[in-house]
Amino acid sequence: MKKNILSKKNMFIVSIVFMLALVGFSSGTLPKHLEPLAPDTIYFNGKVITMDKDATNAEAVAVKDGKIIAVGSNNEISKLKGSNTKIVDLKNKILLPGFYDAHSHFPSSGMDGTVQVNLNSPPVGPIKNIEDLIIALKDQGMETHEGEWIRGRGYDQTLLAEKRHPTRDDLDKVSTELPIYIGHTSGHLAVANSVALKIAGITKETPDPPGGVIVRDPKTGEPTGVLEESAMGLVSKHIPIVTDEENLDAFKKAVQDYISKGVTTSIIAGASKQALIDLQKYQKQELLSLRITAMGAGFGGVITPGELGGFVTGFGSEMLKLGPVKLSHDGSIQGYTGYLSKPYHVPPGDDPNYRGYPATSREELTKRVVELHKAGYQIAIHGNGDAAIDDILYAYRTAQEKYPRKDARHRIEHSQMARLDQLDEMKKLGVTPSYFVSHTFFWGDQHRDIFMGPERAAMMSPLKSSIERGIKFSIHLDTHITPMDPLQAVWSAVNRISRSGQVIGPDQRITPLQALRAVTSDAAWQNFEENIKGSIEIGKYADFVILQENPLTIDPVKIKDIKVLKTIVNDKVIYENK
């Protein structure tokens, strides 16, 4: 992975900064012969939380050519002002490094409410019961023509009044002529109506695909319409691709959603060849205002675009580059497809020993990981259940034993039910988890009462235990699973409050500073970008977020309510809250 090296020009500018500080230069502006070295912008009169290793505080920052050239007090930085330097008065507001979204599904999140009906339950969406869901889909059906599909996403059976999944029969009430396909909030299940099942050729006799389940009526054996994991693909592959216009609308919506929450870098957790083509197109059209790192989607043994092209992790530009190869080894705890070492607290059916299932065998996973590791890729593997994490760690350990590689920084995505012994193994192997800690709010009550039971639920997303072991990690929102809002993730890491107001695992709470590192400096480190992003230090990109209030001093329960005032990338304002 490339390390950032200051250009000779910027090194000279930095040396001038220190020279001026040493000689006590105090005229207020640079002499004319030094004008070419003057900052393009000075941000002053603020509370600058640098997020460097010492958590230094400052008042002002100087920027030139999109890079930070000085950080210090108002008095020190004001001495660098040139005649053309833009002065930004922060008015005592908070300047932080731009938020680093470590795992989400940009820009597909923009499909919600544009191409797909929003089927989320409060507080994310309006759906409270299956009748609400049917009505919302019927409304969409009024605008759907013959040959088109009615699509929705975001339903959660645990939040519906009926406490069950919709079925093909429910969706047939919407239409028996148009195909319907709706996705679960987790992204690991879906429901199809009878027309869609017929198009896919799914009948009573259709076998379950590897790594997936066609849910069937226990009495008749007929498909209920619910599809788990790889079984979703049997239907989804028949859905017409979105139009260029729909894709662009969704992209623009996603960009706005992200930058309005202070995100300056986003890691796409699995991008296809077409997604990369679209992103390059939008970048050329100057529509891509935040930085993107795209994990190659390697689900189900698919060869990723980077592999096909011979490009490894890190290839690309400062605005768009390739990240790790993304694999998946289990599903969703709240979808009962997460793979556990011990049975679910309340099993989904009659089997009291039900533990979920892996996407593939340990042997197949290991073979793929060894291949990628040998080729020099960083690898990121989705693992929610602890049995899945066991397999992932086995694969990483095997790869390192066969082909030792220093500082590979292989990742485990979500790491929701990681055990303490698994954290010890992560530390030993140099593996870094990215925690979906906002589960404690969105599904904490359900995990405690239904899926995991109180003891295991208290240990979900074990952030404090990770810090105690010296494990660096990021936290994320997996948008569009939950809305993009890094401050909500910070709030969850600090408070671990559920929807009902209960604390889920008080011993795993961390401090606001530790949580902020997980969406700035540590997230950048996790992706080999610690020398160019994640903190406000000389030589790094001028990617900032300006906040109304200080997350380090505000009442911790109010962190999620802090307003984002501006988002800045390369010293350019890409969002302003007016």
Coordinates of C-alpha atoms in Angstrom, one line a residue:
M1 CA 0.0 0.0 0.0
K2 CA 1.3 3.4 -0.9
K3 CA 2.4 5.8 1.8
N4 CA 1.8 9.5 1.5
I5 CA 4.9 11.5 0.8
L6 CA 4.9 15.3 0.9
S7 CA 5.8 16.9 -2.4
K8 CA 9.0 18.9 -2.4
K9 CA 6.8 22.0 -2.8
N10 CA 4.7 21.3 0.2
M11 CA 7.8 20.3 2.2
F12 CA 9.2 23.7 1.5
I13 CA 6.0 25.4 2.5
V14 CA 6.0 23.5 5.8
S15 CA 9.6 24.5 6.4
I16 CA 8.6 28.2 5.8
V17 CA 5.8 27.8 8.3
F18 CA 8.1 26.6 11.0
M19 CA 10.7 29.2 10.1
L20 CA 8.2 32.0 10.5
A21 CA 7.1 30.6 13.8
L22 CA 10.7 30.5 15.1
V23 CA 11.5 34.0 14.1
G24 CA 8.3 35.4 15.5
F25 CA 7.1 36.9 12.2
S26 CA 4.2 39.1 13.1
S27 CA 3.3 41.5 10.3
G28 CA 0.0 39.8 9.7
T29 CA 0.6 38.8 6.1
L30 CA 3.5 37.1 4.2
P31 CA 6.1 39.3 2.5
K32 CA 5.5 39.6 -1.3
H33 CA 8.4 37.3 -2.2
L34 CA 6.7 34.5 -0.2
E35 CA 3.2 35.0 -1.6
P36 CA 3.4 31.9 -3.8
L37 CA 3.8 29.9 -0.6
A38 CA 0.7 31.4 1.1
P39 CA -2.1 29.1 2.0
D40 CA -5.1 28.9 -0.2
T41 CA -7.3 28.8 2.9
I42 CA -7.0 29.4 6.6
Y43 CA -9.7 28.0 8.9
F44 CA -9.4 29.9 12.2
N45 CA -11.2 30.7 15.4
G46 CA -12.5 27.2 15.9
K47 CA -12.1 24.2 18.2
V48 CA -10.0 21.8 16.0
I49 CA -10.1 18.2 17.2
T50 CA -7.2 16.9 15.2
M51 CA -7.6 13.2 16.0
D52 CA -3.9 12.7 15.8
K53 CA -2.3 10.1 18.1
D54 CA -2.1 12.6 21.0
A55 CA -5.7 14.0 20.4
T56 CA -4.2 17.4 20.1
N57 CA -6.5 20.4 20.1
A58 CA -5.9 23.5 18.0
E59 CA -7.6 26.7 16.8
A60 CA -6.7 27.0 13.2
V61 CA -5.6 25.1 10.1
A62 CA -3.8 26.3 6.9
V63 CA -4.4 24.5 3.6
K64 CA -2.7 24.7 0.2
D65 CA -3.4 22.7 -2.9
G66 CA -6.0 20.6 -1.0
K67 CA -3.4 19.5 1.6
I68 CA -2.9 20.6 5.2
I69 CA 0.3 22.7 5.6
A70 CA 0.0 23.9 9.2
V71 CA -2.1 23.3 12.4
G72 CA -1.9 25.5 15.4
S73 CA -3.2 28.5 17.3
N74 CA -5.0 31.5 15.7
N75 CA -1.9 33.6 16.3
E76 CA 0.5 31.1 14.7
I77 CA -1.6 30.4 11.6
S78 CA -2.6 34.0 10.9
K79 CA 1.0 34.8 10.3
L80 CA 0.9 32.7 7.1
K81 CA -1.9 34.7 5.5
G82 CA -1.2 35.9 1.9
S83 CA -3.1 38.6 0.0
N84 CA -5.2 36.0 -1.7
T85 CA -5.7 33.6 1.2
K86 CA -9.3 32.8 1.9
I87 CA -10.2 33.2 5.6
V88 CA -12.9 31.0 7.0
D89 CA -14.1 32.1 10.5
L90 CA -15.2 28.9 12.3
K91 CA -17.0 31.0 14.9
N92 CA -15.9 28.7 17.7
K93 CA -17.5 25.7 16.0
I94 CA -15.9 22.2 15.9
L95 CA -13.6 21.2 13.1
L96 CA -12.9 17.5 12.7
P97 CA -11.5 15.2 10.1
G98 CA -14.2 14.2 7.6
F99 CA -16.1 11.1 8.7
Y100 CA -14.8 7.9 7.2
D101 CA -17.6 5.5 6.4
A102 CA -15.9 2.1 6.7
H103 CA -18.6 -0.1 5.3
S104 CA -21.8 0.7 3.4
H105 CA -23.5 0.2 0.1
F106 CA -23.1 3.5 -1.7
P107 CA -24.7 4.4 -4.0
S108 CA -27.4 1.7 -3.9
S109 CA -28.8 3.3 -0.7
G110 CA -30.2 6.0 -3.0
M111 CA -32.5 3.4 -4.5
D112 CA -34.7 3.6 -1.4
G113 CA -37.6 5.9 -2.0
T114 CA -36.7 6.2 -5.7
V115 CA -36.6 2.8 -7.4
Q116 CA -37.7 0.8 -4.4
V117 CA -40.6 1.5 -1.9
N118 CA -39.4 2.3 1.6
L119 CA -40.7 -0.5 3.7
N120 CA -38.7 0.3 6.9
S121 CA -40.5 0.6 10.2
P122 CA -40.3 3.6 12.5
P123 CA -38.1 5.6 13.1
V124 CA -36.6 4.9 9.7
G125 CA -39.8 4.4 7.7
P126 CA -43.6 4.3 8.1
I127 CA -44.5 0.6 8.0
K128 CA -46.0 -0.7 11.2
N129 CA -47.8 -3.8 10.0
I130 CA -48.3 -6.0 7.0
E131 CA -51.4 -4.0 5.9
D132 CA -49.2 -0.9 5.8
L133 CA -46.8 -2.8 3.6
I134 CA -49.5 -3.9 1.2
I135 CA -50.9 -0.4 0.9
A136 CA -47.4 1.1 0.2
L137 CA -46.8 -1.5 -2.5
K138 CA -50.2 -1.0 -4.0
D139 CA -49.4 2.7 -4.3
Q140 CA -46.3 1.8 -6.2
G141 CA -48.3 -0.6 -8.3
M142 CA -50.4 2.3 -9.6
E143 CA -47.3 3.6 -11.3
T144 CA -46.0 0.3 -12.5
H145 CA -46.7 -0.9 -16.1
E146 CA -46.9 -4.3 -17.7
G147 CA -43.5 -5.9 -17.8
E148 CA -42.1 -3.9 -14.9
W149 CA -41.6 -5.1 -11.3
I150 CA -42.9 -3.7 -8.1
R151 CA -39.9 -3.5 -5.7
G152 CA -39.5 -2.6 -2.1
R153 CA -36.9 -2.9 0.6
G154 CA -36.4 -2.6 4.4
Y155 CA -39.2 -4.6 6.0
D156 CA -38.3 -6.1 9.4
Q157 CA -40.5 -8.9 10.7
T158 CA -39.5 -8.2 14.3
L159 CA -40.9 -4.7 14.0
L160 CA -44.2 -5.6 12.3
A161 CA -47.3 -6.0 14.5
E162 CA -47.7 -9.6 13.2
K163 CA -44.1 -10.5 14.1
R164 CA -43.7 -12.6 10.9
H165 CA -42.4 -12.2 7.4
P166 CA -44.8 -11.3 4.6
T167 CA -45.5 -14.2 2.3
R168 CA -46.4 -14.7 -1.4
D169 CA -50.1 -14.7 -0.3
D170 CA -49.7 -11.2 1.3
L171 CA -48.0 -9.9 -1.8
D172 CA -50.6 -11.5 -4.1
K173 CA -53.0 -9.1 -2.5
V174 CA -51.1 -6.3 -4.1
S175 CA -51.0 -7.8 -7.6
T176 CA -51.5 -11.2 -9.2
E177 CA -50.4 -9.8 -12.6
L178 CA -47.2 -7.9 -11.8
P179 CA -44.1 -9.5 -10.3
I180 CA -43.2 -8.3 -6.8
Y181 CA -39.9 -8.6 -4.9
I182 CA -39.2 -7.0 -1.5
G183 CA -36.0 -7.1 0.4
H184 CA -35.6 -7.6 4.2
T185 CA -33.9 -4.8 6.1
S186 CA -30.8 -7.0 6.6
G187 CA -30.3 -7.6 2.9
H188 CA -30.1 -11.3 3.5
L189 CA -33.7 -12.3 2.9
A190 CA -36.4 -11.3 0.4
V191 CA -40.0 -12.2 -0.4
A192 CA -41.5 -12.7 -3.9
N193 CA -45.2 -13.0 -5.0
S194 CA -46.6 -15.9 -7.0
V195 CA -45.9 -14.1 -10.4
A196 CA -42.2 -13.6 -9.5
L197 CA -41.8 -17.2 -8.3
K198 CA -43.3 -18.4 -11.5
I199 CA -41.0 -16.3 -13.6
A200 CA -38.0 -17.8 -11.6
G201 CA -39.4 -21.3 -12.1
I202 CA -39.5 -21.9 -8.3
T203 CA -41.9 -24.7 -7.4
K204 CA -42.4 -27.3 -4.6
E205 CA -39.8 -29.4 -6.3
T206 CA -37.1 -26.8 -6.7
P207 CA -34.1 -27.7 -4.5
D208 CA -32.4 -25.2 -2.2
P209 CA -29.4 -23.6 -3.9
P210 CA -26.0 -23.9 -2.1
G211 CA -25.8 -21.4 0.7
G212 CA -29.5 -20.5 0.6
V213 CA -33.0 -21.6 1.5
I214 CA -36.3 -21.5 -0.2
V215 CA -38.6 -21.3 2.8
R216 CA -41.6 -23.7 2.5
D217 CA -44.9 -24.3 4.2
P218 CA -44.3 -27.0 6.8
K219 CA -47.6 -28.7 5.9
T220 CA -47.7 -28.5 2.1
G221 CA -44.1 -28.0 1.2
E222 CA -45.0 -25.2 -1.2
P223 CA -42.7 -22.1 -1.2
T224 CA -44.0 -19.4 1.0
G225 CA -42.3 -16.7 -1.0
V226 CA -39.5 -16.1 1.6
L227 CA -36.0 -16.6 0.2
E228 CA -32.8 -16.7 2.3
E229 CA -29.3 -15.8 1.2
S230 CA -28.3 -17.2 -2.3
A231 CA -31.9 -18.3 -2.9
M232 CA -32.7 -14.6 -3.5
G233 CA -30.7 -14.7 -6.6
L234 CA -33.0 -17.2 -8.2
V235 CA -35.6 -14.4 -8.5
S236 CA -33.5 -11.2 -8.4
K237 CA -31.6 -12.1 -11.6
H238 CA -34.9 -11.8 -13.5
I239 CA -35.5 -8.2 -12.3
P240 CA -34.9 -5.7 -15.2
I241 CA -31.9 -3.5 -14.6
V242 CA -32.6 0.1 -13.6
T243 CA -32.5 2.7 -16.3
D244 CA -29.7 5.2 -16.6
E245 CA -32.0 7.9 -15.4
E246 CA -33.1 5.9 -12.4
N247 CA -29.5 5.1 -11.6
L248 CA -28.5 8.7 -11.8
D249 CA -31.3 9.9 -9.6
A250 CA -30.4 7.2 -7.0
F251 CA -26.7 8.2 -7.2
K252 CA -27.5 11.9 -6.6
K253 CA -29.7 11.1 -3.6
A254 CA -27.0 8.9 -2.1
V255 CA -24.3 11.5 -2.5
Q256 CA -26.6 14.1 -0.7
D257 CA -27.4 11.6 2.1
Y258 CA -23.7 10.9 2.8
I259 CA -22.3 14.4 2.5
S260 CA -25.1 15.9 4.6
K261 CA -23.8 13.7 7.4
G262 CA -20.2 14.7 7.1
V263 CA -18.9 11.7 5.2
T264 CA -15.8 12.5 3.1
T265 CA -14.7 8.9 2.4
S266 CA -17.0 5.9 1.9
I267 CA -16.0 2.2 1.5
I268 CA -18.4 0.4 -0.7
A269 CA -18.8 -3.1 0.7
G270 CA -18.9 -5.0 -2.6
A271 CA -18.9 -3.3 -6.0
S272 CA -19.7 -5.0 -9.3
K273 CA -18.0 -4.3 -12.6
Q274 CA -21.0 -2.2 -13.7
A275 CA -20.9 -0.3 -10.4
L276 CA -17.2 0.6 -11.0
I277 CA -18.0 1.7 -14.6
D278 CA -20.8 3.9 -13.3
L279 CA -18.7 5.5 -10.6
Q280 CA -15.9 6.3 -13.1
K281 CA -18.6 7.9 -15.4
Y282 CA -20.0 10.0 -12.6
Q283 CA -16.5 11.1 -11.5
K284 CA -15.8 12.3 -15.1
Q285 CA -19.0 14.3 -14.9
E286 CA -17.9 15.8 -11.7
L287 CA -20.8 14.4 -9.8
L288 CA -18.7 12.3 -7.3
S289 CA -17.9 14.8 -4.6
L290 CA -16.7 12.4 -1.9
R291 CA -13.9 9.9 -2.0
I292 CA -14.8 6.3 -2.7
T293 CA -12.9 3.1 -2.1
A294 CA -14.7 0.1 -3.7
M295 CA -14.4 -3.4 -2.3
G296 CA -14.6 -5.9 -5.1
A297 CA -17.7 -8.1 -4.7
G298 CA -16.5 -11.7 -4.5
F299 CA -19.6 -13.3 -3.2
G300 CA -20.2 -17.0 -4.0
G301 CA -16.8 -17.5 -5.6
V302 CA -17.4 -14.7 -8.2
I303 CA -14.1 -13.3 -9.5
T304 CA -13.9 -9.6 -8.8
P305 CA -13.3 -6.8 -11.4
G306 CA -9.9 -6.1 -9.8
E307 CA -8.8 -9.7 -10.1
L308 CA -10.0 -9.9 -13.7
G309 CA -8.1 -6.7 -14.6
G310 CA -4.9 -7.6 -12.6
F311 CA -5.4 -4.7 -10.2
V312 CA -4.8 -5.2 -6.4
T313 CA -6.0 -3.3 -3.4
G314 CA -5.1 0.4 -3.6
F315 CA -5.2 0.8 -7.3
G316 CA -6.9 4.0 -8.5
S317 CA -6.9 7.7 -7.8
E318 CA -7.4 9.9 -4.7
M319 CA -11.1 10.1 -5.5
L320 CA -11.8 6.5 -6.6
K321 CA -9.8 3.4 -5.8
L322 CA -10.0 -0.4 -5.3
G323 CA -10.2 -1.6 -1.7
P324 CA -10.2 -5.2 -0.3
V325 CA -11.9 -8.1 -2.0
K326 CA -15.3 -8.6 -0.2
L327 CA -16.4 -12.1 0.7
S328 CA -19.4 -13.3 2.8
H329 CA -19.5 -16.3 5.1
D330 CA -22.9 -16.1 6.8
G331 CA -26.0 -13.9 6.9
S332 CA -28.0 -11.9 9.4
I333 CA -28.6 -12.7 13.0
Q334 CA -32.1 -11.0 12.9
G335 CA -32.8 -13.0 9.7
Y336 CA -31.8 -16.2 11.4
T337 CA -29.1 -16.8 8.8
G338 CA -26.1 -15.8 10.9
Y339 CA -24.0 -18.8 11.7
L340 CA -23.6 -19.5 15.5
S341 CA -21.6 -21.9 17.6
K342 CA -24.6 -22.4 20.0
P343 CA -28.3 -22.4 19.1
Y344 CA -30.4 -19.3 18.8
H345 CA -32.1 -18.2 22.0
V346 CA -35.6 -18.6 20.4
P347 CA -35.2 -20.8 17.3
P348 CA -37.2 -19.9 14.2
G349 CA -38.9 -23.3 13.9
D350 CA -39.1 -26.6 15.7
D351 CA -35.4 -27.4 15.9
P352 CA -34.1 -26.3 19.3
N353 CA -30.5 -26.8 18.0
Y354 CA -30.8 -24.4 15.0
R355 CA -27.6 -22.4 14.7
G356 CA -27.9 -20.8 11.2
Y357 CA -25.6 -21.8 8.4
P358 CA -22.4 -20.7 6.5
A359 CA -22.4 -19.5 3.0
T360 CA -19.9 -22.2 2.1
S361 CA -17.7 -24.8 3.7
R362 CA -14.7 -23.8 5.8
E363 CA -12.5 -25.6 3.2
E364 CA -13.9 -23.6 0.3
L365 CA -13.6 -20.3 2.2
T366 CA -10.0 -21.1 3.1
K367 CA -9.0 -22.0 -0.4
R368 CA -10.4 -18.6 -1.7
V369 CA -8.7 -16.7 1.1
V370 CA -5.3 -18.3 0.6
E371 CA -5.6 -17.5 -3.2
L372 CA -6.3 -13.8 -2.6
H373 CA -3.8 -13.4 0.3
K374 CA -1.0 -14.9 -1.9
A375 CA -1.9 -12.5 -4.7
G376 CA -1.5 -9.5 -2.3
Y377 CA -5.1 -8.5 -1.8
Q378 CA -6.5 -7.1 1.4
I379 CA -9.6 -9.2 2.3
A380 CA -12.8 -8.3 4.0
I381 CA -15.2 -11.1 5.0
H382 CA -18.7 -10.7 6.3
G383 CA -19.1 -12.6 9.5
N384 CA -21.9 -12.0 12.0
G385 CA -22.1 -15.2 14.0
D386 CA -19.3 -16.6 16.1
A387 CA -19.2 -19.9 14.2
A388 CA -18.7 -17.9 11.0
I389 CA -15.9 -15.9 12.6
D390 CA -14.2 -19.2 13.7
D391 CA -14.1 -20.2 10.0
I392 CA -12.8 -16.8 8.9
L393 CA -10.0 -16.7 11.5
Y394 CA -9.1 -20.3 10.5
A395 CA -8.8 -19.1 6.8
Y396 CA -6.7 -16.1 7.7
R397 CA -4.4 -18.1 9.9
T398 CA -3.9 -20.7 7.2
A399 CA -3.1 -18.1 4.6
Q400 CA -0.5 -16.5 6.8
E401 CA 1.1 -19.8 7.7
K402 CA 1.4 -20.7 4.0
Y403 CA 2.4 -17.3 2.7
P404 CA 3.5 -15.0 5.6
R405 CA 2.7 -11.4 4.9
K406 CA 3.4 -8.5 7.3
D407 CA 0.6 -6.1 8.1
A408 CA -2.1 -7.5 5.7
R409 CA -4.8 -5.9 7.8
H410 CA -7.4 -8.4 6.7
R411 CA -10.9 -7.4 8.0
I412 CA -13.9 -9.1 9.5
E413 CA -17.1 -7.2 8.6
H414 CA -19.7 -6.6 11.3
S415 CA -18.1 -9.1 13.8
Q416 CA -21.3 -8.9 15.7
M417 CA -21.0 -11.9 18.0
A418 CA -17.2 -12.1 18.3
R419 CA -16.1 -14.0 21.4
L420 CA -13.2 -12.9 23.7
D421 CA -11.1 -15.8 22.6
Q422 CA -11.7 -14.7 19.0
L423 CA -10.5 -11.2 19.8
D424 CA -7.3 -12.7 21.2
E425 CA -6.8 -14.5 17.8
M426 CA -7.6 -11.3 15.9
K427 CA -4.9 -9.5 17.8
K428 CA -2.4 -12.4 17.2
L429 CA -3.1 -12.4 13.4
G430 CA -3.3 -8.7 13.0
V431 CA -7.0 -8.9 11.8
T432 CA -9.1 -5.8 12.2
P433 CA -12.9 -5.9 12.7
S434 CA -15.4 -3.4 11.5
Y435 CA -18.2 -3.4 13.9
F436 CA -21.9 -2.7 13.1
V437 CA -22.4 -1.3 16.6
S438 CA -25.6 0.4 15.8
H439 CA -27.2 -3.0 16.1
T440 CA -27.4 -2.2 19.8
F441 CA -30.0 0.5 18.9
F442 CA -31.8 -1.0 15.9
W443 CA -32.0 -4.6 17.1
G444 CA -30.6 -4.7 20.6
D445 CA -34.0 -5.5 22.2
Q446 CA -34.6 -8.3 19.7
H447 CA -31.2 -9.8 20.2
R448 CA -31.6 -9.8 24.0
D449 CA -35.1 -11.2 23.9
I450 CA -35.3 -13.4 20.8
F451 CA -32.1 -14.1 18.9
M452 CA -29.2 -14.2 21.4
G453 CA -30.5 -14.0 24.9
P454 CA -29.3 -11.5 27.5
E455 CA -25.8 -12.8 28.0
R456 CA -24.7 -13.0 24.4
A457 CA -26.6 -9.8 23.5
A458 CA -24.5 -7.9 26.1
M459 CA -21.4 -8.9 24.3
M460 CA -22.4 -8.0 20.7
S461 CA -20.0 -5.6 19.1
P462 CA -17.4 -5.9 21.9
L463 CA -15.7 -2.6 21.4
K464 CA -14.3 -2.1 24.9
S465 CA -12.8 -5.6 25.0
S466 CA -11.2 -4.9 21.6
I467 CA -9.6 -1.7 22.9
E468 CA -8.3 -3.5 26.0
R469 CA -6.5 -5.9 23.6
G470 CA -5.0 -3.1 21.5
I471 CA -7.1 -4.0 18.5
K472 CA -7.8 -1.2 16.1
F473 CA -11.3 -1.2 14.6
S474 CA -13.8 0.9 12.7
I475 CA -17.6 1.2 13.3
H476 CA -20.1 1.5 10.5
L477 CA -23.8 1.7 9.6
D478 CA -24.0 -0.7 6.6
T479 CA -26.2 1.8 4.9
H480 CA -28.8 1.2 3.4
I481 CA -29.4 -1.3 6.2
T482 CA -29.6 1.7 8.5
P483 CA -29.5 5.4 7.5
M484 CA -26.1 7.0 6.9
D485 CA -25.2 9.0 10.1
P486 CA -21.7 8.5 11.6
L487 CA -22.7 10.4 14.7
Q488 CA -25.4 7.9 15.3
A489 CA -22.8 5.1 15.2
V490 CA -20.6 7.1 17.6
W491 CA -23.7 7.6 19.9
S492 CA -24.3 3.8 19.8
A493 CA -20.7 3.0 20.6
V494 CA -20.8 5.4 23.6
N495 CA -24.2 4.7 25.0
R496 CA -25.4 1.3 23.6
I497 CA -29.0 2.3 24.1
S498 CA -31.7 0.2 22.4
R499 CA -35.0 1.4 20.8
S500 CA -36.7 0.8 24.2
G501 CA -34.2 2.9 26.0
Q502 CA -32.3 -0.1 27.6
V503 CA -28.5 -0.3 27.7
I504 CA -27.3 -3.4 25.8
G505 CA -24.0 -4.5 27.3
P506 CA -22.9 -1.5 29.5
D507 CA -19.4 -3.0 30.0
Q508 CA -18.7 -2.7 26.2
R509 CA -19.3 1.1 26.1
I510 CA -16.4 3.3 25.0
T511 CA -15.5 7.0 25.3
P512 CA -16.6 9.6 22.7
L513 CA -12.9 10.0 21.7
Q514 CA -12.5 6.3 21.2
A515 CA -15.7 6.2 19.1
L516 CA -14.7 9.2 17.0
R517 CA -11.4 7.4 16.2
A518 CA -13.4 4.5 14.8
V519 CA -15.0 6.9 12.2
T520 CA -11.9 8.9 11.5
S521 CA -8.2 7.9 12.2
D522 CA -8.7 4.2 13.0
A523 CA -11.0 3.7 10.0
A524 CA -8.4 5.3 7.8
W525 CA -5.7 3.1 9.2
Q526 CA -7.8 0.0 8.6
N527 CA -7.7 0.8 4.9
F528 CA -4.0 1.8 4.7
E529 CA -4.8 5.5 4.5
E530 CA -3.5 6.7 7.8
N531 CA -0.9 8.8 6.1
I532 CA -3.4 10.8 4.0
K533 CA -6.7 10.8 5.9
G534 CA -8.3 10.4 9.3
S535 CA -6.7 13.2 11.2
I536 CA -5.9 16.9 10.8
E537 CA -2.1 16.8 10.4
I538 CA 0.4 18.3 8.0
G539 CA 0.5 16.6 4.6
K540 CA -3.0 15.0 4.8
Y541 CA -6.0 15.8 2.7
A542 CA -8.0 18.9 3.6
D543 CA -11.1 16.8 4.2
F544 CA -13.1 18.2 7.1
V545 CA -16.5 18.3 8.8
I546 CA -17.7 21.3 10.8
L547 CA -20.1 20.5 13.7
Q548 CA -22.4 22.7 15.7
E549 CA -21.3 21.2 19.0
N550 CA -18.4 19.3 20.5
P551 CA -19.0 15.5 20.7
L552 CA -16.3 15.2 23.3
T553 CA -17.9 17.6 25.8
I554 CA -21.7 17.4 25.0
D555 CA -23.9 15.1 27.1
P556 CA -23.2 11.7 25.5
V557 CA -26.9 11.0 24.9
K558 CA -27.1 14.1 22.6
I559 CA -24.2 13.1 20.3
K560 CA -26.5 11.8 17.6
D561 CA -28.3 15.1 17.5
I562 CA -25.3 17.3 16.7
K563 CA -25.8 19.2 13.5
V564 CA -23.4 18.9 10.6
L565 CA -22.8 22.5 9.4
K566 CA -20.3 21.9 6.5
T567 CA -18.6 19.0 4.8
I568 CA -15.3 19.8 3.0
V569 CA -13.3 17.6 0.6
N570 CA -10.0 18.9 -0.9
D571 CA -10.6 22.3 0.7
K572 CA -13.9 22.6 -1.2
V573 CA -17.3 22.8 0.5
I574 CA -19.4 20.0 -0.8
Y575 CA -22.2 20.5 1.7
E576 CA -23.5 23.4 3.7
N577 CA -26.4 23.3 6.2
K578 CA -28.2 26.5 5.4

